[in-house]
Tab-separated table of C-alpha atoms in Angstrom:
chain	number	residue	atom	x	y	z
Y	1239	MET	CA	0.000	0.000	0.000
Y	1240	ASN	CA	1.146	3.522	-0.770
Y	1241	PHE	CA	0.324	5.164	2.577
Y	1242	ALA	CA	0.949	8.702	1.334
Y	1243	GLU	CA	-1.442	8.384	-1.602
Y	1244	ASP	CA	-4.060	6.716	0.607
Y	1245	PHE	CA	-3.713	9.535	3.142
Y	1246	LEU	CA	-4.182	12.215	0.492
Y	1247	ALA	CA	-7.229	10.462	-0.963
Y	1248	LYS	CA	-8.928	10.060	2.428
Y	1249	ALA	CA	-8.013	13.580	3.518
Y	1250	ASP	CA	-9.376	14.995	0.261
Y	1251	GLU	CA	-12.668	13.192	0.853
Y	1252	LYS	CA	-13.101	14.125	4.533
Y	1253	ALA	CA	-11.977	17.753	4.283
Y	1254	PHE	CA	-15.094	18.581	2.246
Y	1255	ASP	CA	-17.563	16.310	4.039
Y	1256	THR	CA	-19.780	18.894	5.741
Y	1257	GLN	CA	-21.636	16.354	7.892
Y	1258	HIS	CA	-18.337	15.013	9.240
Y	1259	ARG	CA	-17.132	18.539	9.931
Y	1260	ASN	CA	-20.328	19.472	11.774
Y	1261	THR	CA	-20.121	16.379	13.982
Y	1262	ILE	CA	-16.454	16.911	14.835
Y	1263	ASN	CA	-16.873	20.625	15.501
Y	1264	PHE	CA	-19.823	19.903	17.796
Y	1265	ASN	CA	-17.977	17.206	19.770
Y	1266	ILE	CA	-14.707	19.128	20.021
Y	1267	GLY	CA	-16.665	22.240	20.992
Y	1268	LYS	CA	-18.074	20.367	23.998
Y	1269	TYR	CA	-14.582	19.118	24.804
Y	1270	ASN	CA	-13.127	22.644	24.691
Y	1271	THR	CA	-15.746	23.913	27.134
Y	1272	ALA	CA	-15.106	21.060	29.565
Y	1273	VAL	CA	-11.316	21.352	29.356
Y	1274	ALA	CA	-11.313	25.099	29.962
Y	1275	ARG	CA	-13.286	24.438	33.136
Y	1276	GLY	CA	-11.004	21.552	34.151
Y	1277	LEU	CA	-7.762	23.448	33.635
Y	1278	SER	CA	-9.022	26.358	35.725
Y	1279	LYS	CA	-8.789	24.083	38.779
Y	1280	PHE	CA	-4.979	24.093	38.615
Y	1281	GLU	CA	-3.387	26.702	40.842
Y	1282	ASN	CA	-0.320	26.842	38.570
Y	1283	LEU	CA	-0.841	24.840	35.395
Y	1284	GLU	CA	2.499	25.778	33.832
Y	1285	ALA	CA	4.401	24.602	36.893
Y	1286	SER	CA	2.540	21.273	36.815
Y	1287	LYS	CA	3.341	20.808	33.121
Y	1288	ARG	CA	7.009	21.647	33.671
Y	1289	LYS	CA	7.209	19.165	36.551
Y	1290	ALA	CA	5.593	16.452	34.394
Y	1291	HIS	CA	8.047	17.213	31.566
Y	1292	VAL	CA	11.059	16.930	33.869
Y	1293	THR	CA	9.751	13.702	35.422
Y	1294	LYS	CA	9.285	12.092	32.010
Y	1295	TRP	CA	12.690	13.389	30.914
Y	1296	ARG	CA	14.270	11.636	33.914
Y	1297	VAL	CA	12.435	8.427	33.036
Y	1298	MET	CA	13.504	8.407	29.389
Y	1299	GLU	CA	17.108	9.143	30.305
Y	1300	ASN	CA	17.064	6.242	32.793
Y	1301	LEU	CA	14.643	3.808	31.179
Y	1302	ASP	CA	17.183	1.000	31.532
Y	1303	LYS	CA	16.933	1.401	35.323
Y	1304	PHE	CA	13.216	2.051	35.830
Y	1305	LEU	CA	11.934	-0.844	33.705
Y	1306	PRO	CA	13.965	-3.543	35.535
Y	1307	GLU	CA	12.866	-1.957	38.829
Y	1308	PHE	CA	9.233	-2.300	37.782
Y	1309	GLU	CA	9.810	-5.868	36.609
Y	1310	ALA	CA	11.477	-6.959	39.862
Y	1311	ASN	CA	8.790	-5.407	42.061
Y	1312	PHE	CA	5.939	-6.803	39.968
Y	1313	GLN	CA	7.397	-10.310	39.906
Y	1314	ARG	CA	7.866	-10.168	43.665
Y	1315	LYS	CA	4.068	-10.033	43.950
Y	1316	GLY	CA	3.556	-13.068	41.732
Y	1317	GLY	CA	3.093	-11.285	38.421
Y	1318	LYS	CA	4.792	-12.315	35.200
Y	1319	VAL	CA	6.586	-9.900	32.850
Y	1320	ILE	CA	7.117	-10.534	29.143
Y	1321	TRP	CA	9.237	-8.301	26.893
Y	1322	ALA	CA	8.034	-7.978	23.296
Y	1323	ASN	CA	10.259	-6.392	20.649
Y	1324	ASP	CA	7.492	-5.934	18.099
Y	1325	ALA	CA	3.826	-6.577	17.356
Y	1326	LYS	CA	4.383	-10.136	16.124
Y	1327	GLU	CA	6.207	-11.123	19.284
Y	1328	ALA	CA	3.444	-9.620	21.419
Y	1329	GLN	CA	0.749	-11.411	19.399
Y	1330	LYS	CA	2.591	-14.707	19.758
Y	1331	GLU	CA	2.964	-14.307	23.525
Y	1332	ILE	CA	-0.692	-13.355	24.014
Y	1333	LEU	CA	-1.872	-16.324	21.964
Y	1334	SER	CA	0.430	-18.614	23.936
Y	1335	ILE	CA	-1.034	-17.424	27.248
Y	1336	ILE	CA	-4.609	-17.832	26.020
Y	1337	GLN	CA	-3.960	-21.316	24.665
Y	1338	LYS	CA	-2.142	-22.324	27.859
Y	1339	HIS	CA	-5.322	-21.539	29.797
Y	1340	ASN	CA	-7.638	-23.039	27.145
Y	1341	GLY	CA	-9.210	-19.629	26.603
Y	1342	LYS	CA	-11.980	-19.224	24.044
Y	1343	SER	CA	-13.203	-15.712	24.790
Y	1344	VAL	CA	-11.511	-12.420	25.637
Y	1345	ILE	CA	-12.994	-9.256	27.122
Y	1346	LYS	CA	-10.976	-6.068	26.534
Y	1347	SER	CA	-10.951	-2.647	28.077
Y	1348	LYS	CA	-9.859	0.371	26.041
Y	1349	SER	CA	-6.218	0.102	24.979
Y	1350	MET	CA	-4.295	1.799	22.180
Y	1351	THR	CA	-1.420	-0.690	22.458
Y	1352	THR	CA	-3.776	-3.520	21.505
Y	1353	GLU	CA	-4.725	-1.440	18.468
Y	1354	GLU	CA	-1.026	-1.381	17.532
Y	1355	LEU	CA	-1.159	-5.180	17.547
Y	1356	HIS	CA	-4.454	-5.374	15.603
Y	1357	LEU	CA	-5.291	-7.803	18.366
Y	1358	ASN	CA	-8.987	-8.364	17.683
Y	1359	ASP	CA	-8.332	-9.419	14.084
Y	1360	PHE	CA	-5.391	-11.584	15.128
Y	1361	LEU	CA	-7.399	-13.442	17.781
Y	1362	ALA	CA	-10.343	-13.898	15.400
Y	1363	GLU	CA	-7.982	-15.620	12.945
Y	1364	HIS	CA	-7.243	-18.153	15.699
Y	1365	GLY	CA	-10.885	-18.750	16.617
Y	1366	ILE	CA	-10.884	-16.612	19.765
Y	1367	GLU	CA	-13.711	-14.132	20.386
Y	1368	SER	CA	-12.426	-10.730	21.485
Y	1369	LEU	CA	-14.949	-8.121	22.581
Y	1370	GLU	CA	-14.367	-4.453	23.354
Y	1371	SER	CA	-16.050	-3.321	26.576
Y	1372	ASP	CA	-15.460	0.440	26.359
Y	1373	LEU	CA	-18.637	1.881	24.851
Y	1374	GLY	CA	-16.860	3.920	22.187
Y	1375	GLU	CA	-14.593	1.014	21.255
Y	1376	TYR	CA	-17.603	-1.334	21.216
Y	1377	ILE	CA	-19.404	0.974	18.787
Y	1378	VAL	CA	-16.514	1.176	16.309
Y	1379	GLN	CA	-15.968	-2.577	16.643
Y	1380	LEU	CA	-19.609	-3.110	15.599
Y	1381	LEU	CA	-18.894	-0.900	12.576
Y	1382	GLY	CA	-15.686	-2.772	11.744
Y	1383	GLN	CA	-13.660	0.420	12.137
Y	1384	PRO	CA	-10.518	1.318	14.096
Y	1385	PRO	CA	-10.756	4.021	16.782
Y	1386	TYR	CA	-11.134	7.509	15.376
Y	1387	HIS	CA	-9.450	9.232	18.315
Y	1388	ILE	CA	-7.005	8.295	21.089
Y	1389	VAL	CA	-9.480	9.094	23.889
Y	1390	THR	CA	-12.914	9.140	22.242
Y	1391	PRO	CA	-12.954	6.315	19.665
Y	1392	ALA	CA	-16.388	7.176	18.254
Y	1393	MET	CA	-15.974	10.960	18.120
Y	1394	HIS	CA	-16.895	10.986	14.426
Y	1395	LEU	CA	-20.395	9.634	15.110
Y	1396	SER	CA	-23.453	11.550	16.218
Y	1397	LYS	CA	-26.008	10.119	18.643
Y	1398	GLU	CA	-28.309	9.615	15.635
Y	1399	ASP	CA	-25.616	7.549	13.889
Y	1400	ILE	CA	-25.238	5.341	16.955
Y	1401	ALA	CA	-29.011	4.974	17.368
Y	1402	ARG	CA	-29.272	3.775	13.748
Y	1403	LEU	CA	-26.416	1.310	14.328
Y	1404	PHE	CA	-28.040	-0.184	17.439
Y	1405	ASN	CA	-31.372	-0.335	15.631
Y	1406	GLU	CA	-29.784	-2.376	12.818
Y	1407	LYS	CA	-27.794	-4.648	15.140
Y	1408	PHE	CA	-30.093	-5.102	18.133
Y	1409	GLY	CA	-33.537	-3.796	17.178
Y	1410	THR	CA	-33.552	-0.879	19.604
Y	1411	PRO	CA	-35.749	2.132	18.693
Y	1412	ALA	CA	-34.311	4.174	15.831
Y	1413	ASP	CA	-34.755	7.309	17.958
Y	1414	ALA	CA	-33.273	5.817	21.148
Y	1415	THR	CA	-31.687	8.295	23.552
Y	1416	PRO	CA	-28.017	8.072	24.606
Y	1417	GLU	CA	-29.180	6.773	27.993
Y	1418	GLN	CA	-31.199	3.987	26.345
Y	1419	LEU	CA	-28.298	3.060	24.072
Y	1420	THR	CA	-25.912	2.917	27.031
Y	1421	GLN	CA	-28.337	0.697	28.934
Y	1422	LYS	CA	-28.583	-1.672	25.966
Y	1423	ALA	CA	-24.805	-1.893	25.713
Y	1424	ARG	CA	-24.614	-2.583	29.452
Y	1425	GLU	CA	-27.098	-5.443	29.108
Y	1426	LEU	CA	-25.160	-6.960	26.221
Y	1427	LEU	CA	-21.734	-6.664	27.819
Y	1428	ARG	CA	-22.401	-7.581	31.451
Y	1429	GLU	CA	-22.758	-11.273	30.698
Y	1430	LYS	CA	-19.529	-11.229	28.678
Y	1431	TYR	CA	-17.512	-10.185	31.736
Y	1432	LEU	CA	-18.803	-13.185	33.681
Y	1433	LYS	CA	-18.089	-15.699	30.924
Y	1434	ALA	CA	-14.785	-14.405	29.511
Y	1435	ASP	CA	-11.743	-16.577	30.069
Y	1436	ILE	CA	-9.170	-13.816	29.603
Y	1437	GLY	CA	-9.232	-10.094	30.429
Y	1438	ILE	CA	-6.957	-7.790	28.432
Y	1439	THR	CA	-6.155	-4.159	29.229
Y	1440	GLY	CA	-3.567	-1.572	28.460
Y	1441	GLY	CA	-1.967	0.554	31.158
Y	1442	ASN	CA	-1.872	4.318	31.585
Y	1443	PHE	CA	1.216	4.171	33.779
Y	1444	LEU	CA	3.739	1.608	35.009
Y	1445	ILE	CA	4.828	2.399	38.572
Y	1446	ALA	CA	8.441	1.421	39.127
Y	1447	ASP	CA	8.759	1.571	42.913
Y	1448	THR	CA	5.661	-0.524	43.632
Y	1449	GLY	CA	5.661	-2.787	40.578
Y	1450	SER	CA	2.085	-1.808	39.699
Y	1451	ILE	CA	0.078	-0.658	36.700
Y	1452	ALA	CA	-2.323	2.278	36.888
Y	1453	LEU	CA	-5.559	2.391	34.906
Y	1454	THR	CA	-7.806	5.412	34.528
Y	1455	GLU	CA	-11.319	5.293	33.028
Y	1456	ASN	CA	-14.873	6.599	33.254
Y	1457	GLU	CA	-17.044	3.528	32.684
Y	1458	GLY	CA	-15.677	0.878	35.038
Y	1459	ASN	CA	-15.098	-1.632	32.250
Y	1460	ALA	CA	-11.391	-1.946	33.065
Y	1461	ARG	CA	-12.194	-2.910	36.655
Y	1462	LEU	CA	-14.650	-5.545	35.473
Y	1463	THR	CA	-12.168	-6.786	32.865
Y	1464	THR	CA	-9.475	-7.237	35.511
Y	1465	THR	CA	-11.751	-8.718	38.197
Y	1466	PHE	CA	-13.907	-11.502	36.731
Y	1467	PRO	CA	-11.640	-13.386	34.244
Y	1468	LYS	CA	-9.132	-15.798	35.760
Y	1469	VAL	CA	-6.275	-14.375	33.713
Y	1470	HIS	CA	-5.403	-10.695	33.183
Y	1471	ILE	CA	-2.985	-9.583	30.452
Y	1472	ALA	CA	-1.861	-5.938	30.357
Y	1473	ILE	CA	-0.062	-4.712	27.226
Y	1474	VAL	CA	1.860	-1.523	28.004
Y	1475	GLY	CA	4.386	0.528	26.051
Y	1476	ILE	CA	7.814	0.697	27.678
Y	1477	GLU	CA	7.608	4.497	27.797
Y	1478	LYS	CA	4.661	4.488	30.228
Y	1479	VAL	CA	6.774	4.013	33.355
Y	1480	VAL	CA	6.840	6.635	36.139
Y	1481	PRO	CA	9.247	6.479	39.094
Y	1482	SER	CA	6.851	6.404	42.025
Y	1483	LEU	CA	3.251	5.917	43.115
Y	1484	THR	CA	3.305	9.520	44.316
Y	1485	ASP	CA	3.761	10.692	40.709
Y	1486	LEU	CA	0.115	9.769	40.033
Y	1487	ASP	CA	-0.813	12.788	42.143
Y	1488	LEU	CA	0.499	14.850	39.227
Y	1489	PHE	CA	-0.159	12.692	36.173
Y	1490	TRP	CA	-3.714	11.519	36.851
Y	1491	PRO	CA	-5.152	15.076	37.131
Y	1492	LEU	CA	-3.141	16.236	34.100
Y	1493	LEU	CA	-4.417	13.306	32.029
Y	1494	ALA	CA	-8.034	13.749	33.144
Y	1495	SER	CA	-8.167	17.522	32.707
Y	1496	HIS	CA	-6.541	17.506	29.257
Y	1497	GLY	CA	-8.327	14.368	28.088
Y	1498	THR	CA	-11.915	15.038	29.142
Y	1499	GLY	CA	-11.911	18.201	31.250
Y	1500	GLN	CA	-12.491	16.330	34.505
Y	1501	ASN	CA	-10.615	16.969	37.739
Y	1502	LEU	CA	-10.149	13.215	37.902
Y	1503	THR	CA	-11.709	10.373	35.953
Y	1504	VAL	CA	-14.385	8.310	37.703
Y	1505	TYR	CA	-12.395	5.102	38.164
Y	1506	ASN	CA	-8.690	5.118	38.993
Y	1507	THR	CA	-7.153	1.740	39.756
Y	1508	VAL	CA	-3.704	0.527	40.776
Y	1509	LEU	CA	-3.078	-3.186	40.177
Y	1510	GLY	CA	-0.041	-4.868	41.644
Y	1511	GLY	CA	-0.259	-8.472	40.524
Y	1512	PRO	CA	-2.614	-11.460	40.710
Y	1513	ARG	CA	-5.025	-12.114	43.584
Y	1514	GLN	CA	-3.245	-12.741	46.867
Y	1515	GLU	CA	-4.308	-15.275	49.506
Y	1516	ASN	CA	-5.991	-12.652	51.660
Y	1517	GLU	CA	-7.849	-10.993	48.749
Y	1518	THR	CA	-11.382	-11.776	47.598
Y	1519	ASP	CA	-11.250	-10.849	43.923
Y	1520	GLY	CA	-8.885	-10.423	41.016
Y	1521	PRO	CA	-7.260	-12.774	38.507
Y	1522	GLU	CA	-5.445	-15.975	39.389
Y	1523	GLU	CA	-2.624	-14.982	37.044
Y	1524	MET	CA	-1.513	-11.580	35.784
Y	1525	TYR	CA	0.874	-10.846	32.949
Y	1526	VAL	CA	2.372	-7.528	31.859
Y	1527	ILE	CA	3.706	-7.406	28.298
Y	1528	LEU	CA	6.230	-4.594	27.916
Y	1529	LEU	CA	5.930	-3.500	24.299
Y	1530	ASP	CA	8.728	-1.911	22.300
Y	1531	ASN	CA	7.361	-1.971	18.732
Y	1532	GLY	CA	9.556	0.875	17.497
Y	1533	ARG	CA	9.818	2.853	20.719
Y	1534	THR	CA	13.548	2.258	21.096
Y	1535	ASN	CA	13.999	3.621	17.561
Y	1536	LEU	CA	12.576	6.896	18.816
Y	1537	LEU	CA	14.457	6.663	22.108
Y	1538	ALA	CA	17.704	6.564	20.111
Y	1539	GLN	CA	16.913	9.990	18.614
Y	1540	LYS	CA	18.257	12.411	21.208
Y	1541	GLU	CA	16.428	15.423	19.783
Y	1542	GLN	CA	13.117	13.645	19.291
Y	1543	ARG	CA	12.830	11.188	22.171
Y	1544	GLN	CA	10.679	13.659	24.082
Y	1545	ALA	CA	7.798	12.437	21.923
Y	1546	LEU	CA	7.829	9.389	24.236
Y	1547	TYR	CA	6.759	11.651	27.125
Y	1548	CYS	CA	3.191	11.508	25.719
Y	1549	ILE	CA	0.516	10.394	28.219
Y	1550	ARG	CA	-2.133	9.888	25.477
Y	1551	CYS	CA	-4.552	12.621	26.562
Y	1552	GLY	CA	-5.526	13.488	22.974
Y	1553	ALA	CA	-5.367	17.256	23.590
Y	1554	CYS	CA	-3.161	17.882	20.548
Y	1555	LEU	CA	-5.677	16.120	18.277
Y	1556	ASN	CA	-8.515	18.321	19.473
Y	1557	ALA	CA	-6.432	21.462	18.966
Y	1558	CYS	CA	-5.082	20.602	15.519
Y	1559	PRO	CA	-6.781	22.360	12.568
Y	1560	VAL	CA	-5.631	19.582	10.215
Y	1561	TYR	CA	-7.071	16.786	12.380
Y	1562	LYS	CA	-10.360	18.672	12.756
Y	1563	ASN	CA	-10.683	18.876	8.983
Y	1564	ILE	CA	-9.517	15.449	7.795
Y	1565	GLY	CA	-10.435	13.246	10.773
Y	1566	GLY	CA	-8.662	10.420	12.545
Y	1567	HIS	CA	-9.182	7.627	10.008
Y	1568	SER	CA	-7.392	9.533	7.240
Y	1569	TYR	CA	-4.038	8.982	8.963
Y	1570	ASN	CA	-4.332	5.178	8.590
Y	1571	THR	CA	-2.294	4.713	11.772
Y	1572	THR	CA	-2.955	3.688	15.370
Y	1573	TYR	CA	-2.020	7.149	16.625
Y	1574	SER	CA	-3.431	10.018	14.585
Y	1575	GLY	CA	-3.152	13.787	14.815
Y	1576	PRO	CA	0.036	15.662	15.745
Y	1577	ILE	CA	1.377	13.072	18.195
Y	1578	GLY	CA	0.782	10.289	15.688
Y	1579	SER	CA	2.548	12.303	13.008
Y	1580	ILE	CA	5.744	12.559	15.057
Y	1581	ILE	CA	5.914	9.022	16.504
Y	1582	THR	CA	4.583	6.878	13.634
Y	1583	PRO	CA	7.529	7.486	11.255
Y	1584	HIS	CA	9.814	6.120	13.984
Y	1585	PHE	CA	7.504	3.286	15.035
Y	1586	LYS	CA	6.622	2.085	11.537
Y	1587	GLY	CA	9.263	3.512	9.221
Y	1588	MET	CA	10.126	6.950	7.872
Y	1589	ASN	CA	9.879	5.749	4.280
Y	1590	ASP	CA	6.175	4.846	4.554
Y	1591	PHE	CA	5.026	7.530	6.983
Y	1592	LYS	CA	7.188	10.618	6.467
Y	1593	HIS	CA	4.206	12.302	4.794
Y	1594	LEU	CA	2.441	12.626	8.176
Y	1595	SER	CA	5.047	15.122	9.359
Y	1596	TYR	CA	3.996	17.391	6.484
Y	1597	ALA	CA	0.302	17.190	7.465
Y	1598	SER	CA	0.569	20.234	9.674
Y	1599	SER	CA	0.093	23.972	9.524
Y	1600	LEU	CA	2.929	24.358	12.099
Y	1601	CYS	CA	0.672	26.735	14.028
Y	1602	GLY	CA	2.097	25.392	17.308
Y	1603	LYS	CA	-1.275	24.901	19.012
Y	1604	CYS	CA	-0.409	21.228	19.670
Y	1605	THR	CA	2.695	22.258	21.607
Y	1606	GLU	CA	0.740	24.873	23.527
Y	1607	VAL	CA	-1.877	22.420	24.835
Y	1608	CYS	CA	0.434	19.464	25.611
Y	1609	PRO	CA	0.298	18.641	29.360
Y	1610	VAL	CA	3.899	17.393	29.384
Y	1611	LYS	CA	5.247	20.201	27.186
Y	1612	ILE	CA	6.371	18.126	24.200
Y	1613	ASP	CA	7.672	20.502	21.528
Y	1614	ILE	CA	5.457	18.831	18.932
Y	1615	HIS	CA	5.732	21.259	16.031
Y	1616	LYS	CA	9.527	21.250	16.362
Y	1617	MET	CA	9.455	17.434	16.230
Y	1618	LEU	CA	7.504	17.644	12.960
Y	1619	LEU	CA	10.264	19.784	11.470
Y	1620	LEU	CA	12.951	17.397	12.728
Y	1621	ASN	CA	11.147	14.489	11.071
Y	1622	ARG	CA	11.098	16.448	7.806
Y	1623	ARG	CA	14.803	17.110	8.207
Y	1624	ASP	CA	15.492	13.411	8.778
Y	1625	ALA	CA	13.450	12.391	5.738
Y	1626	ALA	CA	15.487	14.751	3.571
Y	1627	ALA	CA	18.779	13.625	5.119
Y	1628	GLN	CA	17.937	9.972	4.486
Y	1629	GLY	CA	17.243	10.762	0.831
Y	1630	ILE	CA	13.750	9.281	0.811
Y	1631	ASN	CA	11.968	12.307	-0.628
Y	1632	SER	CA	10.818	11.956	-4.222
Y	1633	SER	CA	12.965	13.302	-7.045
Y	1634	THR	CA	10.175	15.724	-7.998
Y	1635	GLU	CA	10.154	17.110	-4.462
Y	1636	LYS	CA	13.934	17.432	-4.378
Y	1637	ILE	CA	14.063	19.256	-7.729
Y	1638	GLY	CA	11.151	21.520	-6.771
Y	1639	TRP	CA	12.639	22.607	-3.448
Y	1640	ASN	CA	16.083	23.065	-4.998
Y	1641	LEU	CA	14.680	25.394	-7.653
Y	1642	TRP	CA	12.643	27.270	-5.036
Y	1643	LYS	CA	15.726	27.687	-2.826
Y	1644	ARG	CA	17.869	28.981	-5.692
Y	1645	ALA	CA	15.195	31.444	-6.724
Y	1646	MET	CA	14.625	32.703	-3.186
Y	1647	LEU	CA	18.343	33.266	-2.652
Y	1648	LYS	CA	18.772	35.295	-5.837
Y	1649	ARG	CA	16.478	38.193	-6.685
Y	1650	SER	CA	17.408	38.200	-10.383
Y	1651	LEU	CA	16.124	34.628	-10.750
Y	1652	MET	CA	12.854	35.502	-8.994
Y	1653	ASP	CA	12.345	38.412	-11.348
Y	1654	PHE	CA	13.497	36.577	-14.482
Y	1655	PHE	CA	9.899	35.805	-15.510
Y	1656	GLY	CA	7.180	38.434	-15.560
Y	1657	GLY	CA	3.787	38.124	-13.923
Y	1658	LYS	CA	2.042	36.800	-17.047
Y	1659	THR	CA	4.512	33.928	-17.390
Y	1660	LYS	CA	4.263	33.100	-13.675
Y	1661	ASN	CA	0.452	33.031	-13.851
Y	1662	PHE	CA	0.650	30.743	-16.868
Y	1663	LEU	CA	2.998	28.362	-15.001
Y	1664	LEU	CA	0.709	28.305	-11.951
Y	1665	LYS	CA	-2.389	27.543	-14.016
Y	1666	THR	CA	-0.579	24.926	-16.102
Y	1667	PHE	CA	1.335	22.979	-13.439
Y	1668	PHE	CA	-0.527	23.621	-10.157
Y	1669	LYS	CA	-4.176	23.878	-11.149
Y	1670	LYS	CA	-4.957	20.277	-10.122
Y	1671	SER	CA	-3.019	20.406	-6.858
Y	1672	TRP	CA	-3.087	23.859	-5.278
Y	1673	GLY	CA	-5.978	25.038	-7.403
Y	1674	LYS	CA	-8.335	22.086	-6.949
Y	1675	TYR	CA	-10.494	23.764	-4.296
Y	1676	ARG	CA	-9.292	27.353	-4.396
Y	1677	ASN	CA	-8.732	30.217	-6.816
Y	1678	MET	CA	-5.121	30.498	-7.909
Y	1679	PRO	CA	-3.396	33.753	-6.927
Y	1680	GLU	CA	-2.992	36.435	-9.558
Y	1681	ILE	CA	0.624	37.589	-9.680
Y	1682	ALA	CA	1.266	41.213	-10.620
Y	1683	ASP	CA	2.966	41.955	-13.958
Y	1684	LYS	CA	5.944	43.398	-12.110
Y	1685	SER	CA	7.452	42.128	-8.873
Y	1686	PHE	CA	7.521	44.271	-5.744
Y	1687	SER	CA	11.292	44.846	-6.114
Y	1688	LYS	CA	10.823	46.053	-9.712
Y	1689	GLN	CA	8.008	48.357	-8.691
Y	1690	TRP	CA	10.028	49.680	-5.749
Y	1691	GLU	CA	13.050	50.288	-7.988
Y	1692	GLU	CA	10.912	52.289	-10.458
Y	1693	TYR	CA	9.275	54.188	-7.610
Y	1694	GLN	CA	12.665	55.247	-6.232
Y	1695	LYS	CA	13.835	56.425	-9.645
Y	1696	ASN	CA	10.744	58.574	-10.017
Y	1697	ASN	CA	11.038	59.929	-6.492
Y	1698	ASN	CA	14.705	60.756	-6.021
Y	1699	ASP	CA	13.913	63.128	-3.212
Y	1700	LEU	CA	12.137	60.372	-1.173
Y	1701	SER	CA	13.538	60.263	2.330
Y	1702	ILE	CA	13.439	56.951	4.146
């Protein structure tokens, strides 16, 4: 697949889909109102963001110490840790665990790392039912779609869209209210928790000093997923580690306020291994799969490794004018929007995904809203630099930029052609690209420098 061409085709379609734009603007408008209220609760938001940035910097610079610390502490409580270099290794390990326990059904809470693995499709190929329990994830699973957004998977759908879907699938009223739709989903899913053999989650944070994983959610599905099944598997990116349990005092409110505008999400859980002898619930066995899948490629880039500080709040997506126009599915990646554009080329290859780093206006709004102060728009420019340095830009692009650079550095070359010739060139060579949805600019017959030169000759007494 040519990912760049596919991206351009999907973006071209969505950018002029007025219904899509209305839905996204409405949903992001509600988000903006909630987040403004949530952020006002911080006494000193900038200080909190700086502290989070420094904490994540310390983690990334010492990842080789914090990850073994987490592993040792988690294993001490009876948990099992598996290291997976890539998606295939993680898939293989998950399948092995399920088969070891004769599992036939899986219940999942919301997890972007499982989306990296395309886990539902993989398990289906091996005859294992895998059901999403997060309402948004459940909806897009019914549609056969990937999540649209890091935090709100069904952001692209209106309540009318969801009512029609439930009417087709389950016979609910076509005009069902959100409350009725939620109740129907609860009825359908509750039994699945009780019967599932395996529970699978992600992890918002890995806590090094206690050997625990932290989960944050609003629906309670993660707690049910980790309580009823006999086996719990958590798939977590290696960058999610924080030094201490006390760091959640900072990171949980930052994640909640930037993700949904809440002071704190409804359910916040710390899990430190399988059920102990003196405990009444929880899994008999618990596994944590530490996923690399390209993260060490990014870690090796000294200037760009700060992209691994991301806590997956989705704030940069909601702020990005490009994302709001072309939507999450256009990116054709697990992580869309600005953060996806800077990490995907390192996770999945610069050659296939360098185009995402050009899908930006470089307005800097993504950097402004980031709760851990990742310099996102600078990272986009560094990715562009790397693509050029690696020589993977097309020959047309190289020739075009070389000519542009030469012309911009020499006034005589810029003024070599008159306005009529320049207008002809624009209409001939750029009408289908730049001029597809907009009027092409009309260039004056004489350049500004020529006009200024003539003006000075005719006004010798002009004082400047």
